[in-house]
mmCIF file of C-alpha atoms in Angstrom:
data_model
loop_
_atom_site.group_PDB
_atom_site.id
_atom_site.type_symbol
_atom_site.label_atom_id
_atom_site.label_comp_id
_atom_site.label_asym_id
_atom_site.label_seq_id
_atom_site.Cartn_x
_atom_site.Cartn_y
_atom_site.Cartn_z
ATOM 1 C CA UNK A 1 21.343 -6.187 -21.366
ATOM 2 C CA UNK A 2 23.787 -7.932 -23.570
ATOM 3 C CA UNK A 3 27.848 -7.606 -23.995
ATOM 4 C CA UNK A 4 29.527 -8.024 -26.859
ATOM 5 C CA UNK A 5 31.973 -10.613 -27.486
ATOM 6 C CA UNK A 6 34.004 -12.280 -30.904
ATOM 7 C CA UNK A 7 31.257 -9.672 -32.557
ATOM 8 C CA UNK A 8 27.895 -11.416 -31.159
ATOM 9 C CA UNK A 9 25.734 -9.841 -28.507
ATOM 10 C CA UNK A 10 26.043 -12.626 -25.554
ATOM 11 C CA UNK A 11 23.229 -11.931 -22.789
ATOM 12 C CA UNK A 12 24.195 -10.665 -19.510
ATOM 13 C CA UNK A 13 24.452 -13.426 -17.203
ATOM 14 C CA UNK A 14 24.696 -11.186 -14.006
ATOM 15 C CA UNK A 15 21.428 -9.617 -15.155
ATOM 16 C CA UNK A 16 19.497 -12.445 -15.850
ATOM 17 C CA UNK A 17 20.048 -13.689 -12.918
ATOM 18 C CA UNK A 18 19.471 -10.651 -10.991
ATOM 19 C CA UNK A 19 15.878 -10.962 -12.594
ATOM 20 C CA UNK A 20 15.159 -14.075 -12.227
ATOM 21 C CA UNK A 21 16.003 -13.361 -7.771
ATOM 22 C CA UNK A 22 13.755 -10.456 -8.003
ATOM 23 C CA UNK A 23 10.807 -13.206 -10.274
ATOM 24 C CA UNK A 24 11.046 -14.853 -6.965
ATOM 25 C CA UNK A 25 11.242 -12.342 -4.886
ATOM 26 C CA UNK A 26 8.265 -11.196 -5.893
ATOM 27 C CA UNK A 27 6.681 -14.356 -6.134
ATOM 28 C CA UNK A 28 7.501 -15.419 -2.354
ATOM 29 C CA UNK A 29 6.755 -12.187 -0.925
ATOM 30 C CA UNK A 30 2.683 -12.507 -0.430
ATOM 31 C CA UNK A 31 3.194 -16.073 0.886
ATOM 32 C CA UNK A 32 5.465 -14.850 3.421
ATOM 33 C CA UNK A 33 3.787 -12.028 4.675
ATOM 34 C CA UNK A 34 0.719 -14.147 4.691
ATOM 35 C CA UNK A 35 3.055 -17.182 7.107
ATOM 36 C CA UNK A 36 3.944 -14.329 8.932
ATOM 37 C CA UNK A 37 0.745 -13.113 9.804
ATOM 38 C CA UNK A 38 -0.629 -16.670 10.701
ATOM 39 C CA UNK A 39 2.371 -17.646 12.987
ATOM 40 C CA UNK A 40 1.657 -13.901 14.715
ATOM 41 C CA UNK A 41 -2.124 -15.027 14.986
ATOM 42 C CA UNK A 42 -1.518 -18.960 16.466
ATOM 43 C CA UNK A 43 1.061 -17.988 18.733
ATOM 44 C CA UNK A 44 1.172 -14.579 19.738
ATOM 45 C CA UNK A 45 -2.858 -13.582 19.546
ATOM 46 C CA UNK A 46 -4.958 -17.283 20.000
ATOM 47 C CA UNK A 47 -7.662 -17.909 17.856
ATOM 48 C CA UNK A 48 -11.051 -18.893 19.178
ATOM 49 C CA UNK A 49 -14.048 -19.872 17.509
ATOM 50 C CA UNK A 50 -16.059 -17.973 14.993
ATOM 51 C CA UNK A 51 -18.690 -16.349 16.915
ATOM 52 C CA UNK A 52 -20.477 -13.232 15.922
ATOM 53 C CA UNK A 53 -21.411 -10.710 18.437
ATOM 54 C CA UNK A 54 -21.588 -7.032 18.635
ATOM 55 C CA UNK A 55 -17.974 -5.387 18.897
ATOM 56 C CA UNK A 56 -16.718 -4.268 22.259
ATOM 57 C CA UNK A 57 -16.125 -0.934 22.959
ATOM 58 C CA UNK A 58 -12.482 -1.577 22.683
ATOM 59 C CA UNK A 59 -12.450 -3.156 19.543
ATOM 60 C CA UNK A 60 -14.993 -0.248 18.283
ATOM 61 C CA UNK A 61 -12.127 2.099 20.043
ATOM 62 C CA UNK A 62 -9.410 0.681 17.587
ATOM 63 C CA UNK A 63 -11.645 0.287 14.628
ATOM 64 C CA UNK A 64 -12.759 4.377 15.255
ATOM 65 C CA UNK A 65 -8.871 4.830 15.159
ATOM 66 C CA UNK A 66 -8.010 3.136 12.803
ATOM 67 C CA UNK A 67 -10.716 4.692 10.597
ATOM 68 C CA UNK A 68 -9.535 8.406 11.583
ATOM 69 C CA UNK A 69 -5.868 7.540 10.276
ATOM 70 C CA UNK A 70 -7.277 6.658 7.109
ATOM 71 C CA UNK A 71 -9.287 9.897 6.629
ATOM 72 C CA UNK A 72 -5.784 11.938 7.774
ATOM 73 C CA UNK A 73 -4.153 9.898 5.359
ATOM 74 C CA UNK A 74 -6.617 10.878 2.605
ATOM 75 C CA UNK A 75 -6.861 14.343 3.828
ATOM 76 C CA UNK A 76 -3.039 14.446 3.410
ATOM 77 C CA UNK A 77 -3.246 12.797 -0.050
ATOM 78 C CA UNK A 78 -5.442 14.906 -1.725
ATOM 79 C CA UNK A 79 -4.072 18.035 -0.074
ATOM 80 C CA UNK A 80 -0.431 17.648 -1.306
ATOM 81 C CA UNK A 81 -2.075 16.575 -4.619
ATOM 82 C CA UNK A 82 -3.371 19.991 -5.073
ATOM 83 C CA UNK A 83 -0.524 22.059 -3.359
ATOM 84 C CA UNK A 84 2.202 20.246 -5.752
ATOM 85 C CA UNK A 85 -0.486 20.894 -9.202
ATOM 86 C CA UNK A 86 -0.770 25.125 -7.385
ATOM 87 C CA UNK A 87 3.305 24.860 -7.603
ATOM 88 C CA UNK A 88 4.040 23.521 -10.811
ATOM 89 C CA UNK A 89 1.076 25.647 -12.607
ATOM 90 C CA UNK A 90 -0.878 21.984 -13.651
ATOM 91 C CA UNK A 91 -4.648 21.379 -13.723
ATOM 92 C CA UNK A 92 -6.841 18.419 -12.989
ATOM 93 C CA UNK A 93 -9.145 18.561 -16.107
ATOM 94 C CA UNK A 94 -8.964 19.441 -19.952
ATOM 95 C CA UNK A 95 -11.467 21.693 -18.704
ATOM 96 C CA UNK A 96 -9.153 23.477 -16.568
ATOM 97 C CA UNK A 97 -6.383 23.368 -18.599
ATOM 98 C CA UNK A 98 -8.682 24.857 -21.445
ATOM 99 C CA UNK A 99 -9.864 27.691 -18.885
ATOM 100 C CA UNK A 100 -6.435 29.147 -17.503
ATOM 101 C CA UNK A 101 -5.601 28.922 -21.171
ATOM 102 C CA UNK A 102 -2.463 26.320 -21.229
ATOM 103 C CA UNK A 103 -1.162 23.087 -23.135
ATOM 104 C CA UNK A 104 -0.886 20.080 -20.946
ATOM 105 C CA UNK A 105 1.882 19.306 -23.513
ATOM 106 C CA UNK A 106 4.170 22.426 -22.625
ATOM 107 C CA UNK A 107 3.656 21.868 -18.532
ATOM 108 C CA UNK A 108 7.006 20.948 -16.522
ATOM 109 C CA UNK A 109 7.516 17.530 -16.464
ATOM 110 C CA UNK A 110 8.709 17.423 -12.850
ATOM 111 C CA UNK A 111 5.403 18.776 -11.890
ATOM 112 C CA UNK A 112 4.022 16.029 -14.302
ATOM 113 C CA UNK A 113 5.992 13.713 -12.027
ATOM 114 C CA UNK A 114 5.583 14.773 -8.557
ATOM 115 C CA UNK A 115 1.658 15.046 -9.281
ATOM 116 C CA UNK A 116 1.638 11.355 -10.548
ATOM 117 C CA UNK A 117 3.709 10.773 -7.133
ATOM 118 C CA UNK A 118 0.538 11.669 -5.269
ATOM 119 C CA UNK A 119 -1.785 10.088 -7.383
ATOM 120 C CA UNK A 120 -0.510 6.637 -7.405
ATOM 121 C CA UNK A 121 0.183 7.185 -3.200
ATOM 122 C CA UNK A 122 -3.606 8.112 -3.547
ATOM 123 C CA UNK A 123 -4.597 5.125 -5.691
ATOM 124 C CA UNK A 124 -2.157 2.396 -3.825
ATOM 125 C CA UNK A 125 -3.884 3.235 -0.667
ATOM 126 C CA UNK A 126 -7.676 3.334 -1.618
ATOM 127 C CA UNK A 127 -6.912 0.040 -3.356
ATOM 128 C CA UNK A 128 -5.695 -1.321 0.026
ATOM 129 C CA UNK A 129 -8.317 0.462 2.496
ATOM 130 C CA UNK A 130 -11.646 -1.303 0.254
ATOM 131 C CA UNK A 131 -10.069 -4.448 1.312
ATOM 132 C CA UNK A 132 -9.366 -3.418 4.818
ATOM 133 C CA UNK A 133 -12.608 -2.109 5.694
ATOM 134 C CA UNK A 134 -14.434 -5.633 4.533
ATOM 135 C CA UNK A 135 -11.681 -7.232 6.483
ATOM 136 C CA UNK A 136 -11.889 -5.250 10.006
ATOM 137 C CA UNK A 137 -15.434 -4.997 9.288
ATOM 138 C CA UNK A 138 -15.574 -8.547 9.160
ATOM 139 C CA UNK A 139 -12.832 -9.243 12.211
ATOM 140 C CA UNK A 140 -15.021 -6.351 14.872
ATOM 141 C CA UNK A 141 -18.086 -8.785 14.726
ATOM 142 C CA UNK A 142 -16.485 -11.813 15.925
ATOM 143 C CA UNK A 143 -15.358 -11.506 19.097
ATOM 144 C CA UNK A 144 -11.807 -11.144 18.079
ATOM 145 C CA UNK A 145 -8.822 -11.704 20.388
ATOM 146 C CA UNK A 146 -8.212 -7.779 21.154
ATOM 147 C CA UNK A 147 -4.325 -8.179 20.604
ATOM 148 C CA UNK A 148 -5.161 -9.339 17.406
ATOM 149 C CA UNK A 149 -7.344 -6.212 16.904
ATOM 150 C CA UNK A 150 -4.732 -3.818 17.971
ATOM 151 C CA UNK A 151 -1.750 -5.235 15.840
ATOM 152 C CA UNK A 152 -3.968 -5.476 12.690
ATOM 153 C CA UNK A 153 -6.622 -3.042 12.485
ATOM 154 C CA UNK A 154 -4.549 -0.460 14.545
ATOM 155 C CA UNK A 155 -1.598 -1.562 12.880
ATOM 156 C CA UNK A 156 -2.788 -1.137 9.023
ATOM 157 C CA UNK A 157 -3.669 2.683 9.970
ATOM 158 C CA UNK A 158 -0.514 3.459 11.123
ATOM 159 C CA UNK A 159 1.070 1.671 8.255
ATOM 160 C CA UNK A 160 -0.767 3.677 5.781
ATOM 161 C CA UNK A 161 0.581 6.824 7.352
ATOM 162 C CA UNK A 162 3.798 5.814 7.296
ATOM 163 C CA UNK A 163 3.272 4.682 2.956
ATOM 164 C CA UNK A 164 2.327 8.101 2.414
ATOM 165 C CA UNK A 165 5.186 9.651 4.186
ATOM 166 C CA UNK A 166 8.133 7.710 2.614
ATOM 167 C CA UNK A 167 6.328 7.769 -0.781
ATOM 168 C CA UNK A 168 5.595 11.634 -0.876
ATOM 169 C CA UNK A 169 9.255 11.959 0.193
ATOM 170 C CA UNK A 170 10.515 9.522 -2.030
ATOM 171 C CA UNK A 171 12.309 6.947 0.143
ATOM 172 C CA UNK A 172 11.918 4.036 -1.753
ATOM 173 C CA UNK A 173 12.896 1.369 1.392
ATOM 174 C CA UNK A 174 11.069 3.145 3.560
ATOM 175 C CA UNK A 175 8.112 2.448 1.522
ATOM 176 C CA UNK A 176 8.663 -0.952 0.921
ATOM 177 C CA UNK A 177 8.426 -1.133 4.535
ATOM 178 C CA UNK A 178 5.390 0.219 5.780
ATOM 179 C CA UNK A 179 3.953 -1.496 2.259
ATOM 180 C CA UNK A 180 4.823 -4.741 3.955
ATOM 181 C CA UNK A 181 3.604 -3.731 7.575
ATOM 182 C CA UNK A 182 0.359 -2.837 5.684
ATOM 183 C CA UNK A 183 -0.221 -5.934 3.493
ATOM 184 C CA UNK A 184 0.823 -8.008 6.945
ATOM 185 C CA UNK A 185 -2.286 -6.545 8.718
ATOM 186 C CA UNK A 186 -4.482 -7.490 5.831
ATOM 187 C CA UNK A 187 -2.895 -11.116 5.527
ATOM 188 C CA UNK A 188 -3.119 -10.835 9.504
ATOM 189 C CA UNK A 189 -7.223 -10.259 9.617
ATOM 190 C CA UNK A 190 -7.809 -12.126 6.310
ATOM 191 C CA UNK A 191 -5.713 -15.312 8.347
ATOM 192 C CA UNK A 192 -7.463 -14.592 11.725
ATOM 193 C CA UNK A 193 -11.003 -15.099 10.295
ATOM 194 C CA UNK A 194 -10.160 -17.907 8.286
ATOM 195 C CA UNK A 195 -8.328 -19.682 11.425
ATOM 196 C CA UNK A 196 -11.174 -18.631 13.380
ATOM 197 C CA UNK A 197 -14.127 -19.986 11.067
ATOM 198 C CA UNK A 198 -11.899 -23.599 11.463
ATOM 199 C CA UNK A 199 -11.392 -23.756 14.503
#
């Protein structure tokens, strides 16, 4: 933005900087997460040495939980997906749109809206669950401290549910929360195993 003054745009100082906090902001923010999730994993959850094994039934427990979360959570997803195109009268395909005999370019732009609302919900949270299952997949084969397991693998389903709720409702800090609680249980396995493979 830029104010006018003596009849010359000047830049807007207060904005600039405001910009240049959120740069860094955004900047810091994985390296945080990522010191948070190895001070959780040296001093709350101990990290032995790298030794595969077949999971425990515990760990198999949380994984199996975990795993069940994420299919709710994509269940959900692609449910309200398809309830908010039924509401607004949209279609997923030219296809479609060519069949009930409509123009994509005369549909309600709300519906337009809340659709791509559900979509990018849909594609943030694939994007994070291929990591996550290489991760935990990893993490369940060897012999993992089971705190670790619970706050991490238990913890990213959870956080995923809670992603979808506050960004299908739209409540933007919500969001950023549970998007933080979920990248933290990636940075937490991701950490774990690399702590694990030097100790």
């Amino acid at each position: 933005m830029f104010q006018v003054q003596e009849g010359r745009p000047v830049p807007d100082i207060e904005q600039d900087a405001r910009k240049r906090r959120l740069r860094l902001v955004v900047i810091i923010y994985p390296f945080a997460l990522t010191l948070i999730a190895l001070a959780a994993n040296l001093f709350l959850f101990g990290i032995g040495p790298l030794a595969m094994a077949l999971p425990s039934q515990e760990v198999l427990a949380v994984l199996a939980a975990s795993a069940v979360l994420l299919l709710v959570n994509h269940s959900w997803l692609m449910t309200q997906t398809e309830l908010t195109r039924s509401r607004y009268g949209l279609y997923a395909t030219p296809e479609e749109w060519q069949a009930a005999r409509k123009e994509r370019a005369k549909a309600s732009a709300e519906g337009i809206a809340e659709v791509e609302r559900c979509q990018n919900a849909h594609r943030n949270t694939t994007e994070n669950a291929v990591y996550f299952v290489f991760l935990a997949g990893l993490m369940a084969f060897v012999t993992p401290s089971f705190p670790a397991v619970v706050a991490w693998i238990g913890g990213f389903g959870l956080a995923r549910l809670g992603y979808t709720y506050a960004y299908l409702s739209g409540r933007s800090g919500l969001r950023g929360a549970f998007m933080s609680l979920g990248l933290l249980s990636l940075y937490g396995v991701a950490s774990y195993l690399v702590l694990a493979l030097l100790h």
